[in-house]
Amino acid sequence: MRIKDASACQDSEFLLKPVAPALVAGAPFLPLAGGPYGFSRLLVTLLDGDAPVAMEQLSVRQLAEWRADLNPALLEKFDSRLTALTAPRPPMTIPGRAMPLGFGRPMVMGIVNITPDSFSDGGRFSDVNAALEHGQALIDAGADILDIGGESTRPGAKSVWEEEERQRIVPVIEGLAKSGAVLSVDTRKASVMEAALEAGAHIINDISA
């Protein structure tokens, strides 16, 4: 069934997925989140609740004609999703910083893992002073955000007790907060999130969400 032949119901919704980056200069494309990158093709899936009803892949050139065939209820839902996908994102206001964090360019995130078993740097910065020096080096190298973690989430890693995770990250966050950097905390635990925010973190990076 084609999407235009489907009837809208209360649970109807669209899932939009860009599938072709706009790499060819002058080719029709739509911006992704209003930024410098865009897409020239779109995978459109019509859902009834969580169940896919119909799916079509369209070029940006085809969209105007395709939209014209949708019934009004589906058209309204589609346009709402497309606007959410393409509209510019407002800057993120960071407490204590005069300049908000904009999304007009890619942001560089530096990783500070205070863990013995992370993929890339496990055990290298377990000491607070070593972690602080590493964080400052990342800032000096141009990192926009520092992501601080006290528990590895790699496959097979052992879970860390909440108090131990707090003890690992809070002194590092407190130290790096004085640098004026934007700080993110990588944790899955609510109590650790609260402690990190109180210590000066600005962003929660919860991979379990």
Short mmCIF file of C-alpha atoms in Angstrom, two decimals:
data_model
loop_
_atom_site.label_atom_id
_atom_site.label_comp_id
_atom_site.label_asym_id
_atom_site.label_seq_id
_atom_site.Cartn_x
_atom_site.Cartn_y
_atom_site.Cartn_z
CA MET A 1 0.00 0.00 0.00
CA ARG A 2 1.19 3.48 -0.84
CA ILE A 3 1.15 6.09 1.90
CA LYS A 4 -1.23 8.34 -0.01
CA ASP A 5 -3.81 5.52 -0.05
CA ALA A 6 -3.74 5.11 3.73
CA SER A 7 -6.31 6.72 5.98
CA ALA A 8 -5.18 8.66 9.03
CA CYS A 9 -6.22 7.59 12.50
CA GLN A 10 -5.51 8.99 15.94
CA ASP A 11 -2.38 6.85 16.30
CA SER A 12 -1.03 7.56 12.80
CA GLU A 13 2.44 9.06 12.79
CA PHE A 14 5.35 9.51 10.41
CA LEU A 15 8.93 8.38 10.88
CA LEU A 16 11.35 10.29 8.64
CA LYS A 17 14.91 9.13 8.01
CA PRO A 18 17.41 10.97 5.78
CA VAL A 19 19.12 8.31 3.67
CA ALA A 20 21.33 10.27 1.26
CA PRO A 21 23.62 13.12 2.32
CA ALA A 22 23.57 16.12 -0.01
CA LEU A 23 27.05 15.83 -1.47
CA VAL A 24 26.47 17.13 -4.99
CA ALA A 25 26.71 20.91 -5.30
CA GLY A 26 23.53 22.38 -6.73
CA ALA A 27 21.44 19.24 -6.23
CA PRO A 28 18.06 19.75 -4.52
CA PHE A 29 18.39 19.07 -0.81
CA LEU A 30 16.87 19.92 2.55
CA PRO A 31 18.93 21.03 5.57
CA LEU A 32 19.30 18.76 8.56
CA ALA A 33 18.32 20.71 11.69
CA GLY A 34 18.94 23.96 9.82
CA GLY A 35 22.67 23.29 9.79
CA PRO A 36 25.32 23.18 7.07
CA TYR A 37 24.56 19.55 6.22
CA GLY A 38 21.57 18.27 4.30
CA PHE A 39 19.98 15.30 2.60
CA SER A 40 18.70 14.64 -0.90
CA ARG A 41 16.55 11.56 -0.22
CA LEU A 42 14.13 10.69 2.56
CA LEU A 43 12.78 7.35 3.79
CA VAL A 44 9.18 7.95 4.88
CA THR A 45 7.42 5.37 7.06
CA LEU A 46 3.77 5.66 8.10
CA LEU A 47 3.10 4.12 11.50
CA ASP A 48 -0.12 3.02 13.15
CA GLY A 49 1.00 3.16 16.76
CA ASP A 50 4.32 1.30 16.64
CA ALA A 51 3.43 -0.81 13.60
CA PRO A 52 4.68 0.22 10.12
CA VAL A 53 1.81 0.54 7.64
CA ALA A 54 3.59 1.76 4.52
CA MET A 55 7.05 2.93 3.49
CA GLU A 56 8.38 4.98 0.57
CA GLN A 57 11.77 6.44 -0.34
CA LEU A 58 11.60 9.82 -2.05
CA SER A 59 14.01 12.32 -3.48
CA VAL A 60 13.68 15.91 -2.32
CA ARG A 61 12.68 16.73 -5.88
CA GLN A 62 9.67 14.39 -5.57
CA LEU A 63 8.40 15.69 -2.24
CA ALA A 64 6.19 18.55 -3.45
CA GLU A 65 4.21 16.36 -5.85
CA TRP A 66 4.05 13.53 -3.29
CA ARG A 67 2.69 15.85 -0.58
CA ALA A 68 -0.06 17.05 -2.88
CA ASP A 69 -1.54 13.53 -2.97
CA LEU A 70 -1.81 13.15 0.82
CA ASN A 71 -5.14 13.57 2.57
CA PRO A 72 -5.28 16.66 4.84
CA ALA A 73 -4.86 14.74 8.11
CA LEU A 74 -1.75 12.90 6.92
CA LEU A 75 -0.36 16.03 5.28
CA GLU A 76 -0.53 17.92 8.58
CA LYS A 77 1.29 15.11 10.40
CA PHE A 78 3.94 14.81 7.68
CA ASP A 79 4.64 18.54 7.53
CA SER A 80 4.98 18.68 11.31
CA ARG A 81 7.61 15.92 11.24
CA LEU A 82 9.47 17.42 8.29
CA THR A 83 9.64 20.80 10.00
CA ALA A 84 11.02 19.16 13.15
CA LEU A 85 13.69 17.44 11.04
CA THR A 86 14.80 20.47 9.03
CA ALA A 87 14.22 23.52 11.26
CA PRO A 88 17.22 25.17 12.97
CA ARG A 89 17.79 24.14 16.57
CA PRO A 90 17.85 26.99 19.09
CA PRO A 91 21.17 27.48 20.88
CA MET A 92 21.58 25.64 24.18
CA THR A 93 21.82 28.07 27.08
CA ILE A 94 24.48 26.96 29.56
CA PRO A 95 24.21 28.31 33.14
CA GLY A 96 27.11 30.59 33.99
CA ARG A 97 28.14 31.09 30.36
CA ALA A 98 27.47 34.32 28.50
CA MET A 99 27.55 32.58 25.11
CA PRO A 100 25.06 29.78 24.42
CA LEU A 101 26.13 26.57 22.73
CA GLY A 102 25.12 26.90 19.08
CA PHE A 103 24.47 24.15 16.56
CA GLY A 104 25.65 25.91 13.41
CA ARG A 105 28.71 23.66 13.26
CA PRO A 106 29.72 20.26 14.65
CA MET A 107 30.70 20.35 18.32
CA VAL A 108 33.90 18.59 19.44
CA MET A 109 33.48 16.49 22.59
CA GLY A 110 36.51 15.42 24.58
CA ILE A 111 36.26 12.26 26.70
CA VAL A 112 37.54 12.01 30.27
CA ASN A 113 37.01 8.51 31.68
CA ILE A 114 37.89 8.03 35.34
CA THR A 115 37.66 4.26 34.98
CA PRO A 116 40.02 1.28 34.95
CA ASP A 117 38.30 -0.52 32.08
CA SER A 118 37.03 1.85 29.37
CA PHE A 119 37.75 1.13 25.69
CA SER A 120 40.08 3.99 24.84
CA ASP A 121 41.62 5.34 28.02
CA GLY A 122 40.77 2.93 30.83
CA GLY A 123 43.16 3.33 33.74
CA ARG A 124 45.04 6.30 32.28
CA PHE A 125 43.17 9.00 34.21
CA SER A 126 41.94 7.22 37.35
CA ASP A 127 43.81 9.75 39.48
CA VAL A 128 41.94 13.05 39.95
CA ASN A 129 44.95 15.20 39.05
CA ALA A 130 45.63 13.16 35.91
CA ALA A 131 41.98 13.50 34.89
CA LEU A 132 42.05 17.26 35.47
CA GLU A 133 45.23 17.66 33.43
CA HIS A 134 43.74 15.58 30.63
CA GLY A 135 40.53 17.61 30.65
CA GLN A 136 42.45 20.89 30.48
CA ALA A 137 44.57 19.53 27.62
CA LEU A 138 41.40 18.69 25.71
CA ILE A 139 40.05 22.20 26.28
CA ASP A 140 43.33 23.72 25.10
CA ALA A 141 43.16 21.51 21.99
CA GLY A 142 39.74 22.94 21.10
CA ALA A 143 37.13 20.68 22.70
CA ASP A 144 33.74 22.39 23.03
CA ILE A 145 32.37 19.91 25.57
CA LEU A 146 34.00 17.52 28.04
CA ASP A 147 32.17 14.24 28.68
CA ILE A 148 33.12 12.80 32.07
CA GLY A 149 32.44 9.18 32.97
CA GLY A 150 33.02 7.04 36.03
CA GLU A 151 31.64 3.72 34.79
CA SER A 152 32.54 1.80 31.65
CA THR A 153 29.60 0.65 29.53
CA ARG A 154 31.60 -1.49 27.13
CA PRO A 155 30.34 -5.08 26.64
CA GLY A 156 31.35 -7.21 29.60
CA ALA A 157 32.22 -4.29 31.88
CA LYS A 158 31.32 -4.66 35.55
CA SER A 159 28.70 -2.37 37.06
CA VAL A 160 30.00 0.26 39.48
CA TRP A 161 28.40 1.01 42.84
CA GLU A 162 26.75 4.45 42.84
CA GLU A 163 28.86 5.87 45.66
CA GLU A 164 32.06 4.76 43.97
CA GLU A 165 30.98 6.35 40.70
CA ARG A 166 30.19 9.61 42.49
CA GLN A 167 33.58 9.57 44.21
CA ARG A 168 35.28 9.13 40.86
CA ILE A 169 33.59 11.91 38.94
CA VAL A 170 32.56 14.64 41.40
CA PRO A 171 36.09 15.94 42.20
CA VAL A 172 36.91 15.99 38.48
CA ILE A 173 33.72 17.87 37.62
CA GLU A 174 34.32 20.38 40.42
CA GLY A 175 37.86 20.98 39.20
CA LEU A 176 37.01 21.32 35.52
CA ALA A 177 33.97 23.51 36.25
CA LYS A 178 36.40 26.24 37.29
CA SER A 179 37.81 26.27 33.74
CA GLY A 180 34.50 27.47 32.30
CA ALA A 181 34.18 24.42 30.04
CA VAL A 182 30.83 22.90 29.11
CA LEU A 183 30.68 19.65 31.07
CA SER A 184 28.67 16.53 30.30
CA VAL A 185 28.38 13.54 32.63
CA ASP A 186 28.10 10.03 31.20
CA THR A 187 26.03 8.00 33.67
CA ARG A 188 22.93 5.83 33.91
CA LYS A 189 22.20 6.46 37.61
CA ALA A 190 19.86 9.20 38.87
CA SER A 191 21.79 9.83 42.09
CA VAL A 192 25.03 10.24 40.13
CA MET A 193 23.31 12.64 37.75
CA GLU A 194 22.13 14.76 40.68
CA ALA A 195 25.59 14.82 42.25
CA ALA A 196 27.19 15.73 38.93
CA LEU A 197 24.80 18.63 38.33
CA GLU A 198 25.43 19.93 41.84
CA ALA A 199 29.19 19.71 41.18
CA GLY A 200 28.91 21.84 38.03
CA ALA A 201 27.95 19.57 35.11
CA HIS A 202 25.65 21.06 32.48
CA ILE A 203 24.55 18.09 30.35
CA ILE A 204 23.39 14.55 31.17
CA ASN A 205 24.60 11.89 28.72
CA ASP A 206 22.51 8.81 29.59
CA ILE A 207 23.08 6.03 27.06
CA SER A 208 20.30 3.96 28.61
CA ALA A 209 17.63 6.60 27.88
#
